[in-house]
Amino acid sequence: MKTDLENFWVLALIISKCTPDHPTLLTTLLLILSLTFLLSFAIPRRATAIPGLPLLGHLHHFLTFLHPQLPLHRRLAALAHRHHSSRLMCLRVGATHIVVASHPDTAKELLQSPAFVDRPFNECAHALMFHRAMGFAHHGPHWRSLRRVGSTHLFSPKHLARSIPYRSNIADQMVAYLSNQTAGPVRPVRVREMLKRASLKHMMFCVFGGADVHEPLMELSSSGVTMDELVDMVDEGYDLLGKFNLADHFPWLAGLDLQQIRFRCSKLVPKVNRFLTRVLEEHRDRPKSENDASFLHVLDSLDRSEKLPDEDLVALLWEMIFRGTDAVAVLIEWVLARIVIHANVQSKVQEELDRVVGKSRPVSESDLSSMVYLPAVIKEVLRLHPPGPLMSWCRLSIADATIDGHGIPAGTTGIVNMWSIMRDPEVWSDPLTFKPERFMSEETEMEFSVFGSDLRIAPFGSGKRSCPGRFLGFATVNYWVASLLHEYEWGAPDENPVDLSEVLRLSCEMANPLNAKVRRRR
Ligand code: HEM
């Protein structure tokens, strides 16, 4: 994707090489030059191209090991800032042309454009079968039918309500787990493992149902697979998908498998397939129950016109477990970190809990509709620590598009730097201060929806490919944080203050897991 300026210089260079022996060539070139100049006003401009390296383009910005302290969203933000290209910046990595939007207007144009509705090819996602599921499926009838099935049967308010008992049970188990950990002298607890397992267990029940919800949090097993094995499978898939894969941008490198991504996928896929096929068989052998609200039951009971082949069913179920587990656990850890740092915020949430719930009983999910401060805290954490600072997965344009007046050809990869938008001093007053109150006033509450209509804060994406699990994810985080704060006081260990450094894998998580001192409140 060359800019008009680059075209101009190429032509000027050719003209400078012409001699008076070639008057016709010279006239033709001058004519082309003038036409190019005039046309540049008539056709959309192209995005600002940032100077890059020959052949490699901007590869060096994407290689994590070159900048271990600076995650990609921060690098891209700094680059856009340096080149005054926050609205739209144009990069290239090997064969991939990329535009990066770091402004609410351009982010809106990109995410809601009818052209940017596909996902770029991702070798690892293909190997893990995710192209048969929703997140990496090509825009087309297959993806549309999955989204339709998802919104009608999986993520509808009715289904959200049916999974409340699961969430409530797991909240109780977290409270019990912490109670065991904190029996005796107060000592710091590392909460990441507990949150990951809670979130995995929640998704397992939402997706498969059936298993024993009372099984202890850290010992859950399913269809012959232990909790540890499941955690390992999710972690491995998560690690693989979060890698910057050279083969996606330099296809001629694919056969070499330099990063061992193909190799690792080939080890993981049979394990996941074996496990999910067994779950499917067990489910079909069990007597059908009217009360089964699991995704699997719903999908397996669809009538013939909507029914998915087993291969797609397995891919979709795996994707739901995979996506739903990680983002929720990562976000809760950030929330607790902020709660530990800002004691005044913790007190305000607990005052609200005491007012709405009282100290005599645990929180129930229905209490949340009467709370305003806690959701404001969660929004403020989403603003400063979005699990997907670059929207987790890029978009790919399937047709030529115009963004901010720039012509963008089909086949361009679109990245939205939501992290940068949500910290932009031109968009937010005092952006680096943690201030949940900014989401509190009645009027701004309407304006600051986090679900995709307001591109100043869209941590779940926006447009046709926005996150289908956003209401489930938001409800789970609100409820579990409410339970954990209702039952416990949270504080920082004296020797180990909270470190807000980030590491970007598939989601952006705390580089150093949170350690907190917890003390029973009720
Ligand atoms: C805190 C929780 C969550 C966050 C922050 C989050 C964030 C995101 C983001 C940023 C995207 C990309 C949106 C875009 O391209 O516009 C996405 C897509 C997606 N998310 Fe979530 N998510 C969360 C929870 C969940 C849950 C609980 C599920 C499922 C159970 C889920 C399933 C998906 C799927 C399937 C897609 C791909 C959609 C498509 O391409 O059509 N997410 N999510």
Coordinates of C-alpha atoms in Angstrom, one line a residue, residues 17 19 33 47 53 95 97 105 127 144-145 205 214 265 275 296 314 320 322-323 361 386 441 460 503 509:
K17 CA 16.6 9.8 -15.1
T19 CA 17.3 12.7 -21.0
L33 CA 2.6 13.1 -12.6
A47 CA -3.6 6.0 5.4
L53 CA 12.3 -1.8 6.8
A95 CA 2.8 -9.9 3.1
H97 CA -0.9 -4.8 5.2
D105 CA -14.1 7.8 15.2
A127 CA -4.9 -26.1 13.3
R144 CA -23.9 -16.2 10.3
S145 CA -25.7 -19.4 11.3
F205 CA -21.1 -26.3 33.4
H214 CA -20.5 -29.7 44.1
C265 CA -0.9 -27.8 17.8
F275 CA -11.9 -35.4 25.4
L296 CA -24.3 -28.9 24.5
V314 CA -16.9 -29.9 19.0
M320 CA -16.7 -21.3 24.2
F322 CA -11.5 -21.4 25.8
R323 CA -12.8 -17.8 25.3
R361 CA -26.7 -13.3 54.0
P386 CA -9.0 -4.3 29.1
S441 CA -23.9 10.2 37.0
F460 CA -16.0 -6.2 24.0
V503 CA 2.0 -9.1 29.8
E509 CA -2.9 -10.1 32.2

